[in-house]
Backbone as a chain_set.jsonl record, in Angstrom:
{"seq": "HPVPTGDSLDMTKMPWEPLEIGFLTGHYRRLAAAPADAARAVITGAPSQSYYDVIEVLHQGAEELGASPAAVALAWLRTRPAVRSLLLGARRTEQLVAHLAALAVTLTDDHIERLSAISKPTLNFPAHVLETGTPMLGYGGTSINGFQTTIWPMLESSAARY", "coords": {"N": [[-3.064, 4.428, -7.525], [-0.1, 5.157, -5.719], [-0.441, 6.734, -2.55], [1.462, 9.046, -1.25], [1.703, 10.04, 1.505], [0.146, 8.224, 2.997], [1.503, 5.86, 2.36], [4.019, 6.376, 3.464], [3.388, 6.342, 6.122], [2.728, 3.779, 6.528], [0.091, 3.019, 6.033], [-2.878, 1.27, 5.087], [-4.946, 0.656, 2.168], [-8.337, 0.539, 1.017], [-9.942, 0.083, -1.791], [-12.859, 1.724, -2.897], [-15.738, 0.763, -4.608], [-14.376, -0.929, -6.641], [-14.735, -1.81, -9.258], [-15.535, 0.35, -10.615], [-18.325, 1.462, -10.613], [-19.453, -0.558, -12.171], [-18.408, -0.206, -14.724], [-16.012, -1.531, -15.301], [-16.564, -4.195, -15.482], [-16.703, -5.735, -17.741], [-18.9, -5.597, -19.258], [-19.149, -3.324, -20.722], [-18.197, -1.764, -23.749], [-16.449, 0.259, -26.089], [-17.671, 0.574, -28.676], [-20.008, -0.818, -28.437], [-23.459, -1.524, -27.607], [-25.096, -0.301, -24.647], [-25.061, -2.333, -21.687], [-27.679, -4.74, -21.016], [-28.639, -4.759, -18.401], [-28.258, -2.206, -17.481], [-29.812, -0.244, -16.218], [-29.37, 1.541, -14.221], [-27.807, 3.391, -15.409], [-29.028, 5.747, -15.918], [-28.639, 7.153, -13.639], [-25.858, 6.908, -13.14], [-24.647, 7.492, -15.552], [-22.823, 7.16, -18.678], [-19.699, 5.491, -19.45], [-16.812, 7.623, -19.633], [-14.668, 8.88, -22.281], [-12.032, 8.505, -21.466], [-12.408, 6.485, -19.582], [-13.241, 4.479, -21.332], [-10.843, 4.068, -22.667], [-9.335, 2.808, -20.675], [-10.983, 0.575, -20.324], [-10.689, -0.752, -22.785], [-7.959, -1.561, -22.719], [-8.104, -3.197, -20.525], [-9.814, -5.228, -21.493], [-8.114, -6.275, -23.483], [-6.048, -7.37, -21.895], [-7.576, -9.253, -20.487], [-8.363, -10.998, -22.539], [-5.838, -11.978, -23.296], [-5.091, -13.332, -20.991], [-7.082, -15.146, -20.593], [-9.214, -14.612, -18.904], [-11.899, -12.913, -17.14], [-12.716, -9.448, -17.757], [-13.415, -8.159, -15.351], [-12.187, -9.799, -13.406], [-9.514, -9.402, -14.091], [-9.262, -6.636, -13.617], [-9.681, -6.551, -10.826], [-7.581, -8.19, -10.01], [-5.453, -6.583, -10.793], [-5.793, -4.409, -9.044], [-5.092, -5.655, -6.69], [-2.361, -5.672, -6.906], [-1.543, -3.157, -6.309], [0.237, -0.722, -4.372], [-0.039, -0.96, -0.876], [-2.718, -1.79, -0.896], [-4.828, -3.84, 0.728], [-7.238, -5.025, 0.907], [-10.319, -5.508, -0.835], [-13.393, -3.987, -1.557], [-16.051, -5.565, -2.57], [-18.845, -5.177, -4.704], [-20.902, -7.012, -5.282], [-24.078, -8.014, -6.4], [-25.379, -10.309, -6.944], [-25.058, -13.892, -6.582], [-23.618, -15.133, -8.674], [-22.13, -12.985, -9.595], [-20.429, -12.503, -7.441], [-18.959, -14.908, -7.4], [-17.715, -14.69, -9.905], [-16.142, -12.426, -9.425], [-14.464, -13.326, -7.399], [-12.851, -14.965, -8.858], [-10.686, -13.478, -9.543], [-8.695, -14.011, -7.74], [-7.324, -16.125, -8.77], [-5.989, -15.122, -10.921], [-2.994, -14.25, -12.398], [-1.123, -11.564, -13.056], [1.096, -10.389, -15.587], [4.195, -8.524, -15.557], [4.038, -6.775, -17.683], [1.251, -6.531, -18.125], [0.51, -5.287, -15.72], [1.95, -2.921, -15.923], [0.817, -1.752, -18.283], [-1.894, -1.408, -17.497], [-1.536, 0.246, -15.287], [-0.408, 2.531, -16.462], [-2.429, 3.423, -18.258], [-4.514, 3.973, -16.557], [-3.688, 5.96, -14.907], [-4.41, 8.735, -12.977], [-5.381, 12.04, -14.032], [-4.193, 14.76, -12.57], [-5.312, 17.806, -11.063], [-4.608, 21.348, -10.575], [-2.584, 21.858, -7.728], [-0.859, 20.013, -8.876], [0.611, 19.773, -11.342], [2.322, 21.929, -11.082], [3.873, 21.175, -8.927], [5.143, 18.951, -10.058], [6.624, 20.027, -12.212], [7.803, 22.343, -11.197], [9.089, 21.818, -8.799], [11.94, 21.19, -8.783], [12.962, 23.733, -9.208], [11.598, 25.507, -7.478], [11.486, 24.366, -4.983], [12.749, 24.418, -1.665], [16.142, 24.15, -1.195], [17.365, 20.947, -0.506], [15.083, 19.904, 0.61], [12.374, 17.506, 0.589], [9.877, 16.893, -1.695], [6.892, 15.451, -2.345], [8.265, 13.029, -2.645], [10.376, 13.741, -4.262], [13.659, 14.638, -4.103], [15.025, 17.681, -3.491], [17.739, 19.779, -4.612], [20.379, 21.895, -3.445], [20.687, 24.975, -4.915], [23.51, 25.992, -6.808], [24.105, 28.786, -6.804], [22.86, 29.676, -4.45], [24.218, 28.172, -2.609], [26.745, 29.192, -2.78], [26.583, 31.635, -1.522], [26.279, 33.391, 1.545], [24.006, 34.7, 2.188], [20.615, 34.419, 3.031], [17.219, 34.144, 2.183]], "CA": [[-1.718, 4.961, -7.459], [0.29, 5.337, -4.332], [-0.671, 7.987, -1.846], [2.731, 9.103, -0.513], [1.577, 10.174, 2.948], [-0.32, 6.953, 3.526], [2.566, 4.87, 2.221], [5.1, 6.66, 4.411], [2.887, 6.025, 7.462], [2.381, 2.357, 6.496], [-1.364, 2.882, 6.063], [-3.404, 0.446, 4.004], [-6.061, 1.244, 1.419], [-9.38, -0.356, 0.555], [-10.653, 0.793, -2.861], [-14.321, 1.745, -2.898], [-16.226, 0.5, -5.963], [-13.197, -1.264, -7.44], [-15.074, -2.021, -10.673], [-15.988, 1.645, -11.123], [-19.783, 1.404, -10.8], [-19.791, -1.533, -13.206], [-17.756, 0.064, -16.008], [-14.893, -2.446, -15.536], [-17.028, -5.578, -15.342], [-16.641, -6.441, -19.01], [-20.164, -5.387, -19.963], [-19.068, -2.103, -21.526], [-17.183, -1.629, -24.803], [-16.586, 1.567, -26.722], [-18.575, 0.584, -29.825], [-21.135, -1.725, -28.193], [-24.61, -0.948, -26.912], [-25.035, -0.414, -23.187], [-25.548, -3.635, -21.23], [-29.124, -4.827, -20.795], [-28.982, -4.469, -17.008], [-27.675, -0.901, -17.154], [-30.88, 0.705, -15.906], [-28.837, 2.589, -13.35], [-27.06, 4.354, -16.218], [-29.743, 7.012, -15.791], [-28.026, 7.819, -12.495], [-24.392, 6.914, -13.213], [-24.146, 7.938, -16.845], [-22.018, 6.206, -19.443], [-18.265, 5.719, -19.262], [-16.188, 8.701, -20.407], [-13.698, 8.375, -23.252], [-10.851, 8.011, -20.736], [-12.797, 5.178, -19.045], [-13.205, 3.519, -22.436], [-9.429, 3.735, -22.912], [-8.998, 1.807, -19.653], [-11.78, -0.623, -20.609], [-10.087, -1.463, -23.917], [-6.727, -2.216, -22.255], [-8.572, -4.254, -19.637], [-10.28, -6.329, -22.351], [-6.94, -6.892, -24.103], [-5.424, -8.213, -20.884], [-8.475, -10.376, -20.195], [-8.245, -11.958, -23.651], [-4.509, -12.589, -23.239], [-4.987, -14.182, -19.804], [-8.197, -16.081, -20.515], [-9.98, -14.271, -17.699], [-12.874, -11.858, -17.382], [-12.188, -8.118, -17.466], [-13.588, -7.873, -13.924], [-11.144, -10.52, -12.67], [-8.238, -8.727, -14.369], [-9.278, -5.356, -12.905], [-9.508, -6.816, -9.401], [-6.213, -8.701, -9.837], [-4.558, -5.426, -10.887], [-5.897, -3.666, -7.792], [-4.348, -6.391, -5.66], [-0.924, -5.392, -7.066], [-1.284, -1.758, -5.945], [0.858, -0.553, -3.054], [-0.832, -0.783, 0.341], [-4.079, -2.338, -0.981], [-4.883, -5.101, 1.469], [-8.59, -5.558, 0.85], [-11.19, -4.896, -1.833], [-14.803, -4.007, -1.198], [-16.787, -5.993, -3.752], [-20.248, -4.771, -4.669], [-21.697, -8.009, -5.995], [-25.489, -8.086, -6.001], [-25.849, -11.676, -7.176], [-24.068, -14.92, -6.28], [-22.734, -15.351, -9.827], [-21.186, -11.871, -9.652], [-19.428, -12.751, -6.414], [-18.102, -15.993, -7.883], [-16.896, -14.128, -10.992], [-15.159, -11.512, -8.852], [-13.48, -14.117, -6.654], [-11.936, -15.56, -9.839], [-9.495, -12.626, -9.581], [-7.669, -14.615, -6.894], [-6.576, -17.088, -9.578], [-5.37, -14.412, -12.043], [-1.644, -13.733, -12.164], [-0.783, -10.603, -14.1], [2.51, -10.221, -15.893], [4.658, -7.146, -15.354], [3.534, -5.983, -18.804], [-0.156, -6.219, -17.856], [0.47, -4.308, -14.629], [2.462, -1.659, -16.472], [-0.172, -1.166, -19.201], [-3.064, -0.959, -16.737], [-1.118, 1.38, -14.453], [-0.199, 3.707, -17.315], [-3.68, 3.912, -18.847], [-5.447, 4.395, -15.511], [-3.095, 7.012, -14.073], [-5.315, 9.884, -12.98], [-4.885, 13.362, -14.384], [-4.402, 15.598, -11.395], [-5.457, 19.224, -11.356], [-3.722, 22.248, -9.851], [-1.251, 22.303, -8.108], [-0.013, 18.851, -9.166], [1.577, 20.022, -12.415], [3.327, 22.87, -10.57], [4.799, 20.386, -8.111], [5.941, 18.087, -10.932], [7.569, 20.769, -13.049], [8.458, 23.43, -10.494], [9.784, 21.407, -7.587], [13.396, 21.378, -8.827], [13.313, 25.143, -9.198], [10.968, 26.248, -6.402], [11.649, 23.71, -3.692], [13.881, 24.891, -0.887], [17.23, 23.178, -1.329], [17.532, 19.898, 0.484], [13.796, 19.375, 1.063], [11.768, 16.455, -0.222], [8.503, 17.242, -2.018], [6.265, 14.321, -3.038], [9.263, 12.01, -2.951], [11.464, 14.295, -5.074], [14.653, 15.296, -3.264], [15.572, 18.864, -4.153], [19.15, 20.068, -4.343], [20.658, 23.303, -3.181], [21.199, 25.617, -6.122], [24.891, 26.452, -6.625], [24.141, 30.211, -6.46], [22.527, 29.816, -3.035], [25.261, 27.531, -1.836], [27.956, 30.03, -2.789], [26.342, 32.861, -0.793], [25.826, 33.241, 2.93], [22.705, 35.363, 2.305], [19.429, 33.565, 2.93], [16.045, 35.006, 2.075]], "C": [[-1.373, 5.268, -6.023], [-0.073, 6.716, -3.787], [0.527, 8.141, -0.917], [2.602, 9.208, 1.0], [1.153, 8.856, 3.574], [0.75, 5.885, 3.466], [3.661, 5.1, 3.247], [4.682, 6.349, 5.848], [2.45, 4.567, 7.574], [0.88, 2.135, 6.652], [-1.803, 2.002, 4.898], [-4.584, 1.157, 3.359], [-7.065, 0.155, 1.068], [-10.181, 0.394, -0.509], [-12.167, 0.619, -2.761], [-14.773, 1.613, -4.344], [-15.077, 0.163, -6.912], [-13.494, -1.529, -8.918], [-15.754, -0.783, -11.264], [-17.452, 1.632, -11.562], [-20.201, 0.526, -11.976], [-19.084, -1.327, -14.535], [-16.657, -0.951, -16.331], [-15.285, -3.916, -15.439], [-16.875, -6.406, -16.606], [-17.898, -6.249, -19.833], [-20.138, -4.175, -20.88], [-17.927, -2.21, -22.532], [-17.466, -0.327, -25.525], [-17.65, 1.571, -27.815], [-19.788, -0.328, -29.653], [-22.274, -0.974, -27.509], [-24.43, -1.117, -25.412], [-25.575, -1.778, -22.772], [-27.039, -3.593, -20.884], [-29.515, -4.462, -19.365], [-28.434, -3.116, -16.549], [-28.739, 0.153, -16.87], [-30.371, 1.84, -15.017], [-28.008, 3.614, -14.107], [-27.736, 5.723, -16.212], [-29.107, 7.837, -14.671], [-26.519, 7.98, -12.706], [-23.843, 7.5, -14.501], [-23.348, 6.841, -17.529], [-20.54, 6.462, -19.156], [-17.77, 6.88, -20.132], [-15.205, 8.084, -21.399], [-12.447, 7.846, -22.544], [-11.161, 6.68, -20.048], [-12.75, 4.131, -20.147], [-11.771, 3.144, -22.805], [-8.967, 2.657, -21.941], [-9.706, 0.495, -19.967], [-11.165, -1.425, -21.749], [-8.813, -2.201, -23.504], [-7.082, -3.375, -21.327], [-9.048, -5.467, -20.439], [-9.112, -7.027, -23.041], [-6.26, -7.846, -23.123], [-6.261, -9.438, -20.566], [-8.384, -11.442, -21.28], [-6.91, -12.692, -23.595], [-4.389, -13.589, -22.084], [-6.096, -15.226, -19.703], [-9.041, -15.867, -19.265], [-11.008, -13.209, -18.057], [-12.217, -10.496, -17.118], [-12.318, -7.756, -15.978], [-12.491, -8.543, -13.095], [-9.78, -9.863, -12.878], [-8.171, -7.398, -13.618], [-9.024, -5.566, -11.409], [-8.11, -7.365, -9.11], [-5.215, -7.55, -9.897], [-4.594, -4.623, -9.59], [-5.121, -4.344, -6.666], [-2.848, -6.144, -5.762], [-0.561, -3.98, -6.612], [-0.685, -1.667, -4.547], [-0.187, -0.29, -1.967], [-2.281, -1.262, 0.238], [-4.066, -3.716, -0.328], [-6.239, -5.776, 1.376], [-9.369, -4.822, -0.236], [-12.63, -5.025, -1.361], [-15.61, -4.316, -2.453], [-18.257, -5.618, -3.605], [-21.14, -5.735, -5.428], [-23.119, -8.031, -5.454], [-26.028, -9.502, -6.127], [-24.707, -12.659, -6.913], [-23.103, -15.11, -7.437], [-21.742, -14.202, -10.006], [-20.065, -12.071, -8.633], [-18.448, -13.829, -6.857], [-17.168, -15.48, -8.985], [-15.814, -13.212, -10.441], [-14.086, -12.253, -8.075], [-12.498, -14.826, -7.587], [-10.654, -14.734, -9.971], [-8.365, -13.211, -8.741], [-6.799, -15.599, -7.668], [-5.849, -16.431, -10.757], [-4.007, -13.886, -11.616], [-1.281, -12.838, -13.341], [0.717, -10.595, -14.341], [2.905, -8.773, -15.596], [4.133, -6.242, -16.462], [2.069, -5.593, -18.592], [-0.266, -5.138, -16.784], [0.9, -2.942, -15.134], [1.434, -0.979, -17.377], [-1.393, -0.631, -18.452], [-2.724, 0.243, -15.85], [-0.99, 2.648, -15.281], [-1.526, 4.283, -17.803], [-4.64, 4.436, -17.779], [-4.888, 5.491, -14.609], [-3.98, 8.25, -14.127], [-4.61, 11.165, -13.424], [-5.217, 14.272, -13.205], [-4.5, 17.059, -11.798], [-4.463, 20.041, -10.527], [-3.711, 21.886, -8.375], [-0.312, 21.181, -8.529], [1.024, 19.144, -10.245], [2.663, 21.003, -11.973], [4.356, 22.112, -9.732], [5.697, 19.514, -8.978], [7.005, 18.866, -11.689], [8.36, 21.811, -12.282], [9.254, 23.035, -9.275], [11.301, 21.596, -7.686], [13.802, 22.848, -8.698], [12.808, 25.853, -7.94], [11.152, 25.622, -5.018], [12.87, 24.236, -2.966], [14.931, 23.792, -0.861], [17.349, 22.208, -0.176], [16.227, 19.318, 0.993], [13.331, 18.269, 0.121], [10.304, 16.825, -0.421], [7.919, 16.117, -2.868], [7.288, 13.282, -3.485], [10.417, 12.495, -3.801], [12.4, 15.066, -4.159], [15.241, 16.478, -4.024], [17.041, 19.033, -3.786], [19.304, 21.557, -4.07], [21.277, 23.893, -4.443], [22.607, 26.134, -5.856], [24.981, 27.93, -6.235], [23.831, 30.434, -4.979], [23.638, 29.246, -2.156], [26.511, 28.398, -1.729], [27.797, 31.32, -1.992], [25.861, 32.57, 0.623], [24.459, 33.874, 3.135], [21.574, 34.365, 2.125], [18.212, 34.444, 2.961], [14.853, 34.412, 2.743]], "O": [[-2.239, 5.597, -5.213], [-0.01, 7.722, -4.495], [0.611, 7.45, 0.098], [3.329, 8.522, 1.719], [1.734, 8.421, 4.568], [0.9, 5.093, 4.397], [4.177, 4.151, 3.837], [5.539, 6.117, 6.702], [1.874, 4.161, 8.583], [0.447, 1.192, 7.313], [-1.166, 1.996, 3.844], [-5.143, 2.109, 3.903], [-6.697, -0.999, 0.85], [-11.006, 1.245, -0.176], [-12.674, -0.486, -2.567], [-14.237, 2.292, -5.219], [-14.833, 0.888, -7.877], [-12.583, -1.476, -9.744], [-16.452, -0.861, -12.275], [-17.76, 1.776, -12.746], [-21.167, 0.822, -12.68], [-19.153, -2.2, -15.401], [-16.391, -1.212, -17.504], [-14.42, -4.784, -15.324], [-16.913, -7.635, -16.556], [-17.962, -6.687, -20.982], [-21.019, -4.019, -21.726], [-16.836, -2.682, -22.21], [-18.608, 0.132, -25.563], [-18.46, 2.497, -27.87], [-20.514, -0.582, -30.614], [-22.066, 0.081, -26.91], [-23.685, -1.99, -24.967], [-26.456, -2.321, -23.438], [-27.58, -2.552, -20.51], [-30.595, -3.918, -19.137], [-28.179, -2.916, -15.361], [-28.58, 1.315, -17.244], [-30.885, 2.958, -15.062], [-27.554, 4.598, -13.523], [-27.092, 6.74, -16.47], [-29.046, 9.064, -14.748], [-25.968, 9.057, -12.478], [-22.7, 7.956, -14.541], [-23.221, 5.731, -17.012], [-20.177, 7.534, -18.672], [-18.265, 7.084, -21.241], [-14.946, 6.881, -21.347], [-11.867, 6.849, -22.975], [-10.278, 5.829, -19.935], [-12.273, 3.018, -19.925], [-11.518, 2.011, -23.216], [-8.29, 1.707, -22.333], [-9.102, -0.574, -19.886], [-11.126, -2.654, -21.686], [-8.611, -3.349, -23.9], [-6.425, -4.416, -21.35], [-8.72, -6.604, -20.1], [-9.12, -8.252, -23.171], [-5.936, -8.981, -23.47], [-5.727, -10.534, -20.393], [-8.334, -12.637, -20.988], [-6.858, -13.9, -23.823], [-3.667, -14.58, -22.192], [-6.057, -16.092, -18.829], [-9.518, -16.82, -18.649], [-10.984, -12.667, -19.161], [-11.267, -10.408, -16.34], [-11.428, -7.119, -15.415], [-11.93, -7.926, -12.189], [-8.982, -9.777, -11.944], [-7.134, -7.068, -13.043], [-8.24, -4.838, -10.801], [-7.519, -7.042, -8.08], [-4.241, -7.534, -9.145], [-3.551, -4.203, -9.089], [-4.564, -3.675, -5.796], [-2.126, -6.384, -4.795], [0.621, -3.647, -6.539], [-1.047, -2.431, -3.653], [-1.101, 0.514, -2.148], [-3.017, -1.148, 1.218], [-3.378, -4.63, -0.781], [-6.384, -6.949, 1.719], [-9.104, -3.653, -0.517], [-13.027, -6.06, -0.826], [-15.827, -3.444, -3.294], [-18.836, -5.727, -2.524], [-22.045, -5.307, -6.145], [-23.349, -8.061, -4.245], [-27.02, -9.853, -5.488], [-23.534, -12.299, -7.011], [-21.898, -15.235, -7.22], [-20.638, -14.41, -10.51], [-18.895, -11.834, -8.932], [-17.237, -13.671, -6.703], [-15.979, -15.797, -8.995], [-14.687, -13.218, -10.936], [-12.921, -11.854, -8.09], [-11.426, -15.242, -7.151], [-9.643, -15.24, -10.459], [-7.195, -12.933, -9.004], [-5.668, -15.878, -7.27], [-5.162, -17.118, -11.514], [-3.878, -13.177, -10.618], [-1.15, -13.301, -14.474], [1.508, -10.772, -13.415], [2.047, -7.911, -15.409], [3.817, -5.077, -16.218], [1.689, -4.451, -18.851], [-1.039, -4.19, -16.924], [0.283, -1.927, -14.807], [1.201, 0.224, -17.259], [-1.869, 0.468, -18.737], [-3.541, 1.15, -15.689], [-1.415, 3.719, -14.85], [-1.726, 5.497, -17.765], [-5.497, 5.267, -18.08], [-5.544, 5.903, -13.653], [-4.268, 8.759, -15.211], [-3.409, 11.341, -13.218], [-6.384, 14.512, -12.897], [-3.857, 17.498, -12.751], [-3.589, 19.485, -9.862], [-4.777, 21.626, -7.819], [0.905, 21.369, -8.541], [2.195, 18.801, -10.083], [3.8, 20.918, -12.437], [5.555, 22.373, -9.817], [6.879, 19.35, -8.676], [8.149, 18.425, -11.797], [9.481, 22.137, -12.672], [10.027, 23.842, -8.761], [11.901, 22.12, -6.748], [14.857, 23.163, -8.146], [13.505, 26.706, -7.392], [10.985, 26.296, -4.002], [13.91, 24.475, -3.581], [14.633, 22.641, -0.54], [17.425, 22.606, 0.986], [16.243, 18.337, 1.737], [13.834, 18.124, -0.993], [9.574, 17.045, 0.545], [8.391, 15.859, -3.975], [7.182, 12.726, -4.578], [11.356, 11.737, -4.046], [11.991, 16.032, -3.513], [15.874, 16.306, -5.066], [17.516, 18.499, -2.784], [18.446, 22.363, -4.43], [22.263, 23.375, -4.968], [22.869, 26.666, -4.777], [25.834, 28.3, -5.428], [24.454, 31.273, -4.329], [23.947, 29.786, -1.094], [27.236, 28.353, -0.736], [28.777, 32.038, -1.798], [25.125, 31.612, 0.857], [23.81, 33.617, 4.148], [21.574, 33.567, 1.187], [18.182, 35.417, 3.715], [13.78, 35.016, 2.741]]}, "num_chains": 1, "name": "protein.A"}
């Protein structure tokens, strides 16, 4: 998701571990056993339920496009604002070849929308305060996280400023 400060300064991003420590490679499914080469799961753990939600939408898109889930995930990342490069963590030649297949995947607007919606991070405090309180708490005329506040009529009608 866009990082407003970086976007406003025309900074680029390079996602680290774009396949989320292997969770988005296509080897994981909610009701399937862990992949055979998941020995590192002792360190990384298993995907959370919210990861599995993303994984399921990723698999749906992969089936619809005739591509691997990894290729779809990497193709989606290429559509993100300011992403100019991806750092692939392929350990084997066949993994690299599979990941490079993302260059041939063209996502539809629907695929991008579904993946963006399901992968939107849940932000902690104070994000919800900024989302819900900005119209009320923001000083009139300022811009907070891209939201332009307005001057409240009561403040506008009075010369008193606090």
